[in-house]
Coordinates of C-alpha atoms in Angstrom, one line a residue:
Chain C
M1 CA -26.5 -5.6 20.5
L2 CA -28.1 -8.2 17.9
N3 CA -29.6 -4.3 17.8
A4 CA -27.3 -2.9 16.1
I5 CA -25.7 -6.4 14.5
I6 CA -29.0 -7.0 12.7
P7 CA -30.5 -3.6 10.8
L8 CA -26.8 -3.4 9.4
L9 CA -27.0 -7.3 7.8
L10 CA -30.1 -6.5 6.1
D11 CA -28.9 -3.0 5.1
S12 CA -25.8 -4.5 3.5
L13 CA -27.2 -7.8 2.0
A14 CA -29.6 -4.8 0.2
S15 CA -26.9 -3.0 -0.6
A16 CA -25.1 -6.1 -2.1
A17 CA -28.6 -7.9 -3.8
L18 CA -28.0 -3.2 -6.1
I19 CA -24.9 -4.1 -7.1
F20 CA -25.0 -7.5 -7.8
F21 CA -27.1 -7.0 -10.7
A22 CA -24.5 -5.2 -12.0
A23 CA -21.8 -6.3 -11.7
V24 CA -23.3 -10.4 -12.8
G25 CA -24.3 -9.4 -16.1
L26 CA -20.7 -7.3 -16.6
T27 CA -18.7 -10.8 -14.9
L28 CA -21.4 -12.9 -17.2
V29 CA -20.2 -11.1 -20.4
F30 CA -16.9 -11.0 -20.4
S31 CA -16.9 -14.5 -19.6
V32 CA -18.5 -15.8 -23.0
L33 CA -17.2 -12.5 -25.2
R34 CA -14.5 -12.5 -24.0
V35 CA -15.2 -7.7 -23.8
L36 CA -14.6 -5.8 -21.0
N37 CA -18.1 -3.9 -21.3
V38 CA -17.5 -0.5 -19.8
A39 CA -20.8 0.4 -20.8
H40 CA -22.8 -1.6 -18.7
G41 CA -23.4 0.5 -16.2
S42 CA -24.9 3.4 -18.1
L43 CA -27.2 -0.1 -19.8
Y44 CA -27.9 -0.2 -14.9
S45 CA -29.3 3.8 -15.9
I46 CA -31.0 3.3 -19.0
G47 CA -33.0 0.6 -16.8
G48 CA -33.5 2.9 -14.7
Y49 CA -34.3 6.3 -16.7
V50 CA -36.6 3.7 -18.2
A51 CA -38.7 2.0 -15.5
A52 CA -39.3 5.4 -13.8
S53 CA -40.4 6.6 -16.7
I54 CA -42.9 3.9 -17.1
C55 CA -44.1 4.4 -13.1
L56 CA -44.5 7.7 -14.0
F57 CA -47.1 7.2 -16.6
I58 CA -48.6 4.5 -14.2
A59 CA -49.0 6.9 -11.5
S60 CA -50.9 9.9 -13.8
R61 CA -52.8 8.0 -15.4
Q62 CA -54.0 6.6 -12.2
L63 CA -53.9 3.6 -13.3
N64 CA -53.7 0.3 -11.3
P65 CA -50.7 0.9 -8.8
Y66 CA -49.7 -3.0 -9.3
L67 CA -48.4 -2.6 -12.5
S68 CA -45.3 -0.8 -11.4
F69 CA -43.9 -4.5 -10.3
A70 CA -44.9 -5.6 -14.2
A71 CA -43.1 -1.6 -15.2
L72 CA -40.1 -2.3 -13.7
L73 CA -39.2 -6.1 -15.5
F74 CA -40.5 -4.4 -19.1
S75 CA -38.1 -1.9 -19.3
A76 CA -35.3 -4.2 -18.5
V77 CA -36.8 -6.5 -21.3
C78 CA -37.1 -3.6 -23.5
V79 CA -33.5 -2.2 -23.2
A80 CA -32.1 -6.1 -23.2
A81 CA -33.7 -6.7 -26.6
I82 CA -32.9 -2.8 -28.5
F83 CA -29.0 -2.5 -27.2
G84 CA -27.8 -6.6 -26.8
P85 CA -28.2 -6.7 -30.7
L86 CA -27.8 -3.2 -31.4
I87 CA -24.3 -4.1 -29.1
E88 CA -23.4 -6.8 -30.0
R89 CA -23.3 -6.7 -34.3
G90 CA -23.0 -2.6 -34.3
L91 CA -19.8 -2.4 -32.2
V92 CA -18.2 -5.9 -30.0
R93 CA -18.0 -8.1 -32.3
W94 CA -16.0 -6.0 -34.0
T95 CA -13.2 -5.4 -31.5
Y96 CA -13.1 -9.9 -31.1
G97 CA -9.9 -10.8 -30.5
K98 CA -8.8 -7.4 -31.3
S99 CA -6.4 -6.4 -28.0
E100 CA -7.8 -5.2 -24.6
A101 CA -7.1 -1.9 -25.0
V102 CA -8.1 -1.6 -28.3
Q103 CA -12.0 -3.3 -25.8
I104 CA -12.0 -1.2 -23.6
L105 CA -12.3 2.1 -25.7
I106 CA -14.7 0.7 -28.2
T107 CA -17.2 0.2 -24.9
F108 CA -15.4 3.3 -23.5
G109 CA -16.5 5.5 -26.6
L110 CA -19.9 3.8 -26.3
F111 CA -20.0 4.2 -22.4
L112 CA -19.5 8.4 -23.9
I113 CA -22.8 8.2 -26.4
L114 CA -24.7 6.4 -23.8
E115 CA -24.3 8.8 -21.3
D116 CA -25.1 12.1 -23.1
L117 CA -27.7 9.9 -24.7
Q118 CA -29.4 9.9 -21.8
R119 CA -28.6 13.1 -20.1
V120 CA -30.7 14.1 -24.1
I121 CA -32.9 12.4 -23.5
F122 CA -34.4 12.5 -19.7
G123 CA -32.5 15.9 -18.7
V124 CA -30.1 16.6 -16.4
Q125 CA -33.5 16.1 -13.2
S126 CA -33.4 13.0 -11.4
F127 CA -36.1 11.0 -11.7
Y128 CA -37.9 9.1 -8.7
E129 CA -41.3 6.9 -7.9
D130 CA -41.3 4.7 -5.4
A131 CA -44.9 3.5 -5.4
P132 CA -43.5 0.0 -6.1
M133 CA -41.8 0.2 -2.4
R134 CA -44.9 2.1 -1.1
L135 CA -46.9 -0.7 -1.5
L136 CA -45.0 -3.6 -0.4
G137 CA -45.8 -1.8 3.1
T138 CA -42.7 -2.0 5.9
T139 CA -42.1 -5.2 8.0
S140 CA -40.4 -4.9 12.2
I141 CA -37.6 -7.5 12.9
G142 CA -35.7 -7.4 16.0
G143 CA -37.7 -4.3 16.7
V144 CA -36.1 -2.1 14.1
V145 CA -38.4 -0.8 10.6
Y146 CA -37.5 -2.2 7.0
L147 CA -38.6 -2.3 4.0
N148 CA -39.9 -5.1 2.5
Y149 CA -39.0 -3.9 -0.9
Q150 CA -35.7 -4.6 0.2
I151 CA -36.4 -8.1 0.8
L152 CA -37.9 -8.4 -2.0
L153 CA -34.4 -7.4 -4.0
V154 CA -32.2 -9.7 -2.2
G155 CA -34.8 -12.3 -2.9
M156 CA -35.0 -11.4 -6.4
A157 CA -30.9 -11.1 -6.4
F158 CA -31.5 -14.7 -5.5
L159 CA -33.7 -16.5 -7.9
V160 CA -30.6 -14.2 -9.9
V161 CA -27.8 -16.6 -9.6
I162 CA -29.8 -20.0 -8.7
G163 CA -31.1 -19.2 -12.6
L164 CA -28.5 -18.3 -14.1
R165 CA -26.8 -21.5 -11.9
L166 CA -29.8 -23.8 -14.1
L167 CA -29.6 -21.3 -17.1
I168 CA -25.5 -22.7 -17.5
N169 CA -26.0 -26.7 -15.8
H170 CA -29.7 -27.6 -16.8
T171 CA -30.5 -26.6 -20.6
R172 CA -28.4 -26.6 -24.0
L173 CA -28.3 -23.4 -24.2
G174 CA -26.2 -23.7 -21.0
R175 CA -24.0 -26.1 -22.2
L176 CA -23.3 -25.0 -25.6
I177 CA -23.2 -20.9 -22.9
T178 CA -20.2 -23.8 -21.8
A179 CA -18.6 -24.8 -25.1
V180 CA -18.4 -21.5 -25.5
V181 CA -16.2 -20.1 -22.8
T182 CA -14.3 -23.0 -22.0
D183 CA -12.8 -22.6 -26.2
R184 CA -14.6 -20.9 -28.3
E185 CA -12.8 -22.9 -31.4
M186 CA -13.3 -26.1 -31.4
A187 CA -17.2 -25.0 -30.4
Q188 CA -16.9 -23.1 -33.6
S189 CA -15.9 -26.2 -34.9
I190 CA -17.7 -28.5 -34.1
G191 CA -20.4 -26.1 -35.9
I192 CA -22.3 -24.3 -33.3
D193 CA -22.9 -20.8 -33.6
T194 CA -21.0 -18.6 -31.4
N195 CA -22.4 -15.8 -33.3
R196 CA -26.3 -16.2 -31.9
I197 CA -24.4 -16.8 -28.6
F198 CA -22.7 -13.4 -27.9
I199 CA -25.9 -11.9 -28.6
L200 CA -27.4 -13.5 -26.6
A201 CA -25.2 -13.7 -23.5
L202 CA -24.1 -9.5 -24.3
S203 CA -28.9 -9.9 -23.8
L204 CA -29.0 -11.7 -21.7
G205 CA -26.0 -8.9 -19.9
V206 CA -28.2 -5.9 -20.8
F207 CA -31.3 -7.3 -19.0
L208 CA -29.3 -7.8 -15.7
A209 CA -27.8 -4.6 -15.7
A210 CA -30.9 -3.0 -16.7
L211 CA -32.7 -5.2 -14.0
G212 CA -30.7 -3.0 -11.7
G213 CA -31.6 0.0 -12.5
A214 CA -35.5 -0.7 -13.1
L215 CA -34.9 -1.8 -9.2
A216 CA -33.1 0.4 -7.7
T217 CA -34.6 3.0 -8.7
P218 CA -38.3 2.7 -6.1
T219 CA -35.2 3.5 -3.7
S220 CA -33.0 5.9 -4.6
G221 CA -34.5 7.6 -7.8
I222 CA -31.5 8.1 -10.9
A223 CA -29.9 10.2 -11.9
P224 CA -27.1 11.6 -14.0
G225 CA -23.4 10.1 -13.6
L226 CA -24.7 6.9 -11.8
G227 CA -24.1 4.9 -15.0
A228 CA -20.5 6.1 -14.3
D229 CA -20.8 5.5 -11.1
T230 CA -22.3 2.1 -11.2
M231 CA -20.0 1.2 -13.2
V232 CA -17.0 1.2 -11.5
L233 CA -18.8 -0.3 -8.8
A234 CA -19.5 -2.9 -10.7
F235 CA -15.8 -2.9 -12.2
A236 CA -14.5 -3.7 -8.6
V237 CA -16.8 -6.5 -7.2
A238 CA -17.0 -8.2 -10.6
A239 CA -12.6 -7.8 -10.2
I240 CA -13.5 -9.4 -7.3
G241 CA -15.2 -12.8 -7.2
G242 CA -13.1 -12.9 -10.5
L243 CA -14.0 -12.2 -13.7
G244 CA -16.0 -14.1 -15.2
Q245 CA -17.9 -15.6 -11.8
I246 CA -21.2 -15.9 -11.0
E247 CA -20.7 -17.0 -7.8
G248 CA -17.5 -14.7 -6.9
A249 CA -19.8 -11.9 -8.3
A250 CA -22.6 -12.6 -5.4
L251 CA -20.2 -13.4 -2.9
A252 CA -17.9 -9.6 -4.0
S253 CA -20.5 -8.4 -3.3
L254 CA -21.6 -9.1 -0.5
I255 CA -18.4 -7.6 0.6
V256 CA -19.0 -5.0 -0.9
G257 CA -22.2 -4.5 0.0
L258 CA -20.8 -5.2 3.8
A259 CA -17.5 -3.0 3.7
R260 CA -20.0 0.1 2.5
V261 CA -22.3 0.0 5.8
L262 CA -19.4 -0.7 8.0
A263 CA -17.9 2.0 6.3
I264 CA -21.7 4.3 6.7
Y265 CA -21.9 3.4 10.0
L266 CA -17.9 3.4 11.8
A267 CA -15.9 5.8 9.7
P268 CA -19.9 7.7 7.5
S269 CA -17.0 10.5 5.6
L270 CA -15.2 6.7 4.4
D271 CA -18.2 5.3 2.3
A272 CA -16.8 5.8 -0.8
V273 CA -13.7 4.4 -0.6
A274 CA -15.4 1.2 0.7
P275 CA -16.0 -0.2 -2.1
Y276 CA -12.3 0.2 -3.6
A277 CA -10.6 -0.5 -0.9
A278 CA -11.6 -3.4 -0.9
M279 CA -11.3 -3.8 -4.8
L280 CA -7.4 -3.0 -3.9
V281 CA -6.7 -5.6 -1.1
V282 CA -9.2 -8.6 -2.4
L283 CA -6.2 -7.7 -5.8
L284 CA -3.2 -7.0 -4.0
I285 CA -3.4 -11.3 -2.4
R286 CA -5.7 -12.4 -5.1
P287 CA -4.7 -10.6 -8.3
Y288 CA -7.6 -12.9 -10.4
G289 CA -10.2 -12.6 -8.2
L290 CA -11.8 -15.0 -5.2
F291 CA -12.6 -17.7 -7.6
G292 CA -10.4 -16.7 -10.5
S293 CA -8.0 -19.3 -11.7
V294 CA -4.9 -17.9 -13.3
A295 CA -5.2 -20.8 -16.4
A296 CA -8.8 -22.1 -16.7
R297 CA -11.2 -20.4 -16.4
R298 CA -15.0 -21.6 -15.8
I299 CA -18.6 -19.7 -16.5
Chain S
M1 CA 12.4 17.9 -43.0
R2 CA 10.1 16.3 -40.8
T3 CA 12.1 19.4 -38.2
I4 CA 10.3 22.0 -40.5
I5 CA 7.1 20.8 -39.6
A6 CA 7.4 20.9 -36.5
A7 CA 9.4 24.4 -35.4
A8 CA 6.2 25.1 -38.5
A9 CA 4.2 24.0 -36.4
I10 CA 5.4 25.3 -33.2
L11 CA 5.7 28.4 -34.4
V12 CA 1.9 28.5 -36.0
L13 CA 1.0 27.2 -32.0
A14 CA 2.6 30.1 -30.4
L15 CA 1.6 32.7 -32.4
L16 CA -2.4 31.6 -32.6
P17 CA -3.1 32.3 -29.0
V18 CA -1.7 36.4 -30.2
A19 CA -4.3 36.5 -33.1
A20 CA -7.9 34.6 -31.0
P21 CA -6.2 35.1 -26.9
W22 CA -9.6 32.9 -26.1
L23 CA -7.0 30.0 -27.5
Q24 CA -5.2 30.7 -25.6
F25 CA -5.8 28.4 -21.2
V26 CA -7.5 25.6 -23.9
L27 CA -4.3 25.3 -25.8
T28 CA -2.6 25.2 -22.6
L29 CA -4.9 23.1 -20.9
A30 CA -4.1 20.6 -24.1
I31 CA -0.9 20.6 -23.8
A32 CA -0.9 19.7 -19.6
K33 CA -4.2 16.8 -21.1
G34 CA -1.1 16.1 -23.6
F35 CA 2.3 15.7 -21.0
A36 CA -0.9 13.6 -19.4
A37 CA -1.8 11.5 -23.2
L38 CA 2.1 11.1 -23.1
G39 CA 2.3 9.3 -19.9
V40 CA 0.1 7.1 -20.7
A41 CA 1.4 5.9 -24.5
V42 CA 4.8 5.5 -22.7
L43 CA 2.6 2.8 -21.1
L44 CA 0.5 1.6 -24.0
R45 CA 4.1 1.1 -25.8
A46 CA 4.7 -1.9 -23.8
G47 CA 0.7 -3.1 -24.4
L48 CA -0.3 -1.8 -20.2
I49 CA -3.6 0.2 -20.6
S50 CA -3.7 2.4 -17.5
I51 CA -7.0 3.6 -16.2
G52 CA -5.7 5.2 -13.1
H53 CA -3.4 7.6 -14.9
A54 CA -5.7 10.8 -13.6
M55 CA -4.6 10.1 -10.4
F56 CA -0.9 11.7 -10.9
F57 CA -2.0 13.9 -13.0
A58 CA -4.5 14.8 -10.2
A59 CA -1.6 14.2 -7.4
S60 CA 0.5 16.5 -8.4
A61 CA -2.0 19.9 -8.9
Y62 CA -3.3 19.5 -5.5
G63 CA 0.9 18.3 -4.4
V64 CA 1.1 22.5 -6.2
A65 CA -2.5 23.0 -3.8
F66 CA -1.3 22.3 -0.7
L67 CA 2.6 23.5 -0.7
A68 CA 1.3 26.8 -2.1
R69 CA -0.8 25.9 1.3
A70 CA 2.4 25.5 3.0
G71 CA 3.8 29.1 2.0
I72 CA 5.5 28.3 -1.1
N73 CA 5.2 31.0 -4.1
D74 CA 8.0 30.1 -6.8
L75 CA 6.3 28.7 -9.9
A76 CA 10.0 26.8 -11.2
L77 CA 9.8 25.1 -7.6
L78 CA 6.6 24.2 -6.8
L79 CA 6.5 22.8 -10.5
I80 CA 9.0 20.5 -10.0
L81 CA 8.6 19.4 -6.3
S82 CA 5.1 18.9 -7.4
V83 CA 6.2 16.7 -10.1
L84 CA 8.6 15.4 -7.5
A85 CA 4.8 14.0 -6.2
G86 CA 3.4 12.3 -8.7
A87 CA 6.5 10.5 -9.0
L88 CA 6.7 9.5 -6.2
V89 CA 3.1 8.3 -5.9
G90 CA 4.6 7.1 -9.5
V91 CA 7.0 4.9 -7.1
V92 CA 4.4 3.7 -4.4
A93 CA 1.7 2.5 -6.8
G94 CA 4.8 1.5 -10.4
S95 CA 6.5 -1.0 -7.8
F96 CA 3.3 -2.8 -7.3
L97 CA 1.8 -2.7 -10.2
V98 CA 4.1 -3.4 -12.3
R99 CA 3.7 -7.2 -11.7
Y100 CA 0.7 -6.9 -13.6
R101 CA -0.5 -7.3 -17.4
A102 CA -3.5 -7.1 -19.7
I103 CA -7.4 -6.6 -17.9
F104 CA -5.5 -7.0 -14.5
F105 CA -2.7 -3.4 -14.9
A106 CA -5.7 -2.1 -16.3
M107 CA -8.0 -3.3 -13.0
L108 CA -5.7 -2.7 -11.1
N109 CA -4.8 0.7 -12.2
L110 CA -8.3 1.6 -11.4
A111 CA -8.8 0.2 -7.9
V112 CA -5.7 2.3 -6.9
S113 CA -6.7 5.6 -8.7
M114 CA -10.2 5.9 -7.1
V115 CA -9.8 4.6 -4.1
F116 CA -7.6 8.3 -4.0
Y117 CA -10.4 9.1 -6.0
A118 CA -13.3 9.0 -3.1
L119 CA -10.2 9.6 -0.5
C120 CA -9.8 13.3 -1.7
A121 CA -13.0 13.9 -1.8
K122 CA -14.4 12.5 1.2
L123 CA -11.6 13.7 3.1
Y124 CA -13.4 17.6 3.4
G125 CA -10.7 19.4 6.2
V126 CA -8.0 17.7 4.1
T127 CA -8.1 18.7 0.6
G128 CA -11.8 20.6 1.0
G129 CA -13.6 17.8 -0.5
T130 CA -16.2 18.0 -3.4
D131 CA -15.1 22.4 -3.9
G132 CA -12.1 21.1 -4.0
M133 CA -8.6 23.7 -3.1
P134 CA -7.7 26.9 -5.7
V135 CA -4.4 27.4 -7.0
P136 CA -2.9 30.8 -6.2
V137 CA -0.6 33.2 -8.7
P138 CA 2.7 32.2 -7.9
A139 CA 5.7 34.5 -8.4
V140 CA 8.1 33.9 -11.7
F141 CA 11.8 34.0 -10.5
G142 CA 10.4 36.4 -7.6
V143 CA 8.6 38.2 -9.6
V144 CA 5.1 39.3 -9.3
L145 CA 2.3 39.2 -12.2
G146 CA -1.0 40.0 -12.3
E147 CA -3.2 37.3 -13.7
P148 CA -3.2 37.6 -17.3
A149 CA 0.3 37.9 -17.2
F150 CA 1.1 34.9 -15.1
K151 CA -1.3 33.3 -17.9
N152 CA 0.8 34.2 -20.2
V153 CA 4.1 32.9 -19.5
L154 CA 1.9 29.5 -17.9
F155 CA 1.0 29.4 -22.0
Y156 CA 5.1 29.7 -23.4
L157 CA 7.3 28.2 -20.4
S158 CA 4.2 24.7 -21.2
L159 CA 5.0 25.3 -25.3
G160 CA 9.0 25.7 -24.1
L161 CA 8.6 21.9 -21.9
M162 CA 6.3 20.4 -24.7
V163 CA 9.4 20.8 -26.8
L164 CA 12.3 20.1 -24.2
V165 CA 10.6 17.7 -22.4
G166 CA 9.0 16.5 -25.9
L167 CA 12.3 15.5 -27.5
A168 CA 13.4 13.7 -23.9
V169 CA 11.0 11.2 -23.8
Q170 CA 11.8 10.6 -28.3
R171 CA 15.1 9.8 -26.6
Y172 CA 13.7 8.0 -24.1
L173 CA 11.7 5.5 -26.5
N174 CA 14.6 5.8 -29.1
S175 CA 17.3 4.5 -26.6
P176 CA 17.5 0.8 -25.5
L177 CA 15.1 1.0 -22.5
G178 CA 12.5 2.0 -24.8
H179 CA 12.5 -0.6 -28.0
A180 CA 12.7 -3.1 -24.6
L181 CA 8.8 -1.5 -24.0
S182 CA 7.6 -2.6 -27.5
A183 CA 9.6 -6.4 -26.8
V184 CA 7.4 -6.8 -23.6
H185 CA 5.1 -6.4 -25.1
T186 CA 5.7 -8.5 -28.5
N187 CA 7.2 -11.0 -26.6
E188 CA 8.0 -10.7 -23.1
I189 CA 9.4 -14.0 -22.2
R190 CA 12.6 -13.9 -25.3
L191 CA 13.2 -10.0 -23.0
E192 CA 13.8 -12.4 -20.0
Y193 CA 15.7 -15.0 -21.6
L194 CA 18.4 -12.3 -23.4
G195 CA 19.1 -11.2 -18.5
I196 CA 16.8 -8.1 -19.2
P197 CA 14.8 -7.5 -15.8
V198 CA 11.2 -7.0 -17.5
W199 CA 10.5 -5.5 -13.4
A200 CA 13.0 -2.9 -13.6
V201 CA 12.4 -1.7 -17.6
L202 CA 8.6 -1.4 -16.7
L203 CA 8.6 0.5 -13.1
I204 CA 11.2 2.9 -15.3
A205 CA 8.3 3.5 -17.6
Y206 CA 6.0 3.8 -15.4
V207 CA 7.7 6.2 -12.7
V208 CA 8.5 8.5 -16.0
S209 CA 5.1 8.3 -17.0
A210 CA 2.9 9.3 -14.2
A211 CA 5.9 12.2 -13.8
L212 CA 4.9 13.1 -17.0
A213 CA 1.7 13.1 -15.8
G214 CA 3.0 15.1 -13.3
L215 CA 3.8 17.4 -14.9
G216 CA 0.7 17.6 -16.6
G217 CA -1.7 17.4 -13.5
A218 CA 0.7 20.8 -12.3
L219 CA 0.6 23.2 -15.7
A220 CA -3.1 22.0 -15.7
G221 CA -4.0 23.2 -11.5
F222 CA -2.4 26.8 -12.9
A223 CA -4.4 27.1 -16.0
I224 CA -7.4 26.5 -14.2
G225 CA -6.4 28.3 -11.2
R226 CA -8.6 24.8 -8.8
V227 CA -8.0 21.5 -8.4
V228 CA -11.5 19.6 -7.9
P229 CA -11.3 15.5 -7.7
D230 CA -13.0 14.9 -10.8
F231 CA -9.1 15.7 -11.6
A232 CA -8.8 11.7 -11.0
F233 CA -12.2 10.3 -11.7
W234 CA -11.9 7.0 -14.0
T235 CA -14.2 8.7 -16.8
A236 CA -10.4 11.6 -16.7
S237 CA -8.2 8.3 -16.7
G238 CA -10.3 7.0 -19.6
H239 CA -10.6 10.6 -21.3
L240 CA -6.2 10.5 -20.6
V241 CA -6.1 6.9 -22.9
L242 CA -8.6 7.9 -25.5
I243 CA -6.5 11.0 -26.9
A244 CA -3.7 8.5 -26.6
V245 CA -5.0 6.6 -29.1
L246 CA -6.7 8.9 -31.3
G247 CA -3.4 10.9 -31.7
G248 CA -1.5 7.7 -31.9
I249 CA 0.6 5.7 -29.5
G250 CA 3.6 5.7 -32.1
G251 CA 5.4 9.3 -31.6
V252 CA 5.8 11.6 -28.8
P253 CA 3.4 14.1 -30.9
G254 CA 0.6 12.3 -31.0
A255 CA 0.0 12.2 -27.4
F256 CA -0.4 16.6 -28.1
I257 CA -2.3 16.3 -31.2
G258 CA -4.6 14.3 -30.3
A259 CA -5.0 16.7 -27.7
L260 CA -4.9 19.3 -29.0
F261 CA -7.8 17.7 -31.8
L262 CA -10.1 17.0 -28.5
E263 CA -9.5 20.7 -26.6
L264 CA -10.0 22.4 -30.1
L265 CA -13.3 19.7 -31.1
H266 CA -14.5 20.6 -27.2
S267 CA -14.4 24.0 -27.7
G268 CA -16.0 24.1 -31.1
A269 CA -18.9 21.4 -30.0
V270 CA -20.0 22.8 -26.5
T271 CA -20.5 26.2 -28.8
V272 CA -23.5 23.9 -30.7
T273 CA -24.8 21.4 -28.4
D274 CA -24.2 20.1 -24.6
S275 CA -23.8 16.1 -26.1
W276 CA -19.8 17.0 -27.3
N277 CA -19.4 14.2 -25.9
L278 CA -21.4 12.3 -27.9
I279 CA -19.3 13.9 -30.5
V280 CA -16.1 11.9 -29.0
G281 CA -17.4 8.5 -28.6
M282 CA -17.8 8.6 -32.6
T283 CA -14.6 10.2 -32.9
L284 CA -13.6 7.3 -31.0
I285 CA -14.6 4.7 -32.4
I286 CA -14.7 6.2 -35.8
V287 CA -10.9 7.0 -35.2
I288 CA -10.7 3.1 -33.5
M289 CA -11.9 1.1 -36.0
F290 CA -10.5 3.2 -39.3
M291 CA -7.3 4.6 -38.5
P292 CA -5.7 1.9 -35.9
Q293 CA -2.7 3.8 -35.4
G294 CA -3.9 7.8 -35.0
I295 CA -4.1 11.0 -36.7
Y296 CA -0.3 11.2 -36.5
G297 CA -0.2 7.8 -38.3
L298 CA -1.6 9.9 -41.1
F299 CA 1.4 11.8 -41.7
T300 CA 4.2 9.3 -41.2
R301 CA 4.9 7.0 -44.4
K302 CA 6.8 5.3 -41.4
E303 CA 4.5 2.4 -40.1
A304 CA 3.7 3.8 -37.2
A305 CA 3.1 1.7 -34.1
S306 CA -0.6 0.5 -33.0
L307 CA -2.4 -0.6 -29.7

């Protein structure tokens, strides 16, 4: 019995970690900018493509393979530095105060553009480079051989939760963000540069998405269509957790990860149904998500 | 004057496939998607954005495939039954979805449609999985036609339905029930004070919009000859909202103008480039930014409804 439960739990954790990276950025951006970024999944896959390209380059030049870990981080930083300010200044800024329909459609337009740009730049073949995963080797837990890389993923997800908590509660920037989230007009009127906060928040969201994509490539590779799949999964997780809730997103990732792995173990044909079914059940009972609330919204 | 323009436009549409036969499939599909976008536009009037209406589109198309498998082989019967099936799914989903507003309405529609999509894709034994199901050529009032003849009938049937159903929907939108939708958008609480049950207004609109999406799905199923789970994927729902907004949500013609514009843009773009989504995405952003009333808004002097 234990032999079945341990791998199940570890699988769920690793699966939850990857979903969490995709969802937490979405939820963060929503809580600060109040815009649901439909193109978020594309930024996840762009992070993956860039990381895979750099890793493949490292492998082809026979550079030190440990550089590929730095490459994963580096690609996420690059994607965030380029796309964060570009999207906020060029597109999303224009939709503030407009209806949800406009915001969703504008970012849907961006999603269409980014999906095709990837096809043009990276082609339609799938990218796969597992050097980071091979380097870390395996561990045997309870008689089951387990990939260390997946443990690293879970650790990284924990780091992100703690890091975001620290950022929001214990830094000046965090206080500014909280002020903007709580009352945008008041924050503006006491002289907080909300435009700068929005750019930073969106860039952070893009960074988390791209990091998720980069970290996912060594395990599963990357192919066209990943952006659309990730988007809807991140959406489900963010909604279950309560839009704008970081801990909510973490818990929701665990629920979705567990639901998915359980489905794979019990009814393999239904694995794709599990996350959406979980979202449906939670939203029907608590339409504002597990941690969400109707009136007050915190970050 | 507007009646004359509309009649002329429909006449041109009717004659186009005679001049350019390859357009017939494109136009049939455009009208089919126009119906579904019209469904989305009905809800947009109430400020409700559904990223899930492709589900009803797919449900009716699957409905046709299942009914045909069960031995029903009459075009009219298949259409009526499958639209009823779409509407029935709309009653079930709508009865709990109309309680929600804004982003939660959008998300729940997405959740429901993705459960539907995943089931269609995964239940291989029932739906054929990602291979989909064939939609055979049906008999038209007892007459068995060859495929080209049937496609002719289908195109003119779609065109006829576009006029008839379009007029009916126009009547609905101009009725007190239709005007109540805009009132939900602007001030829902005032509507409640007046003693109008908002949930009933919205449920009727939801079922109407599901039936319209279903009609579009059934026609598309016949035109393509196959239904696949991708009919219900969330990006398909996104495209339906896109068409509705592109055309302009103010009136019935908007949805069809948007669908025609997008399908023609598609068939034009694919001849030059594979990246037609790039073009569509840019067009969408430009239209929303600079023409909030959509393409139809260009032709109407009166202030049309916008987002």
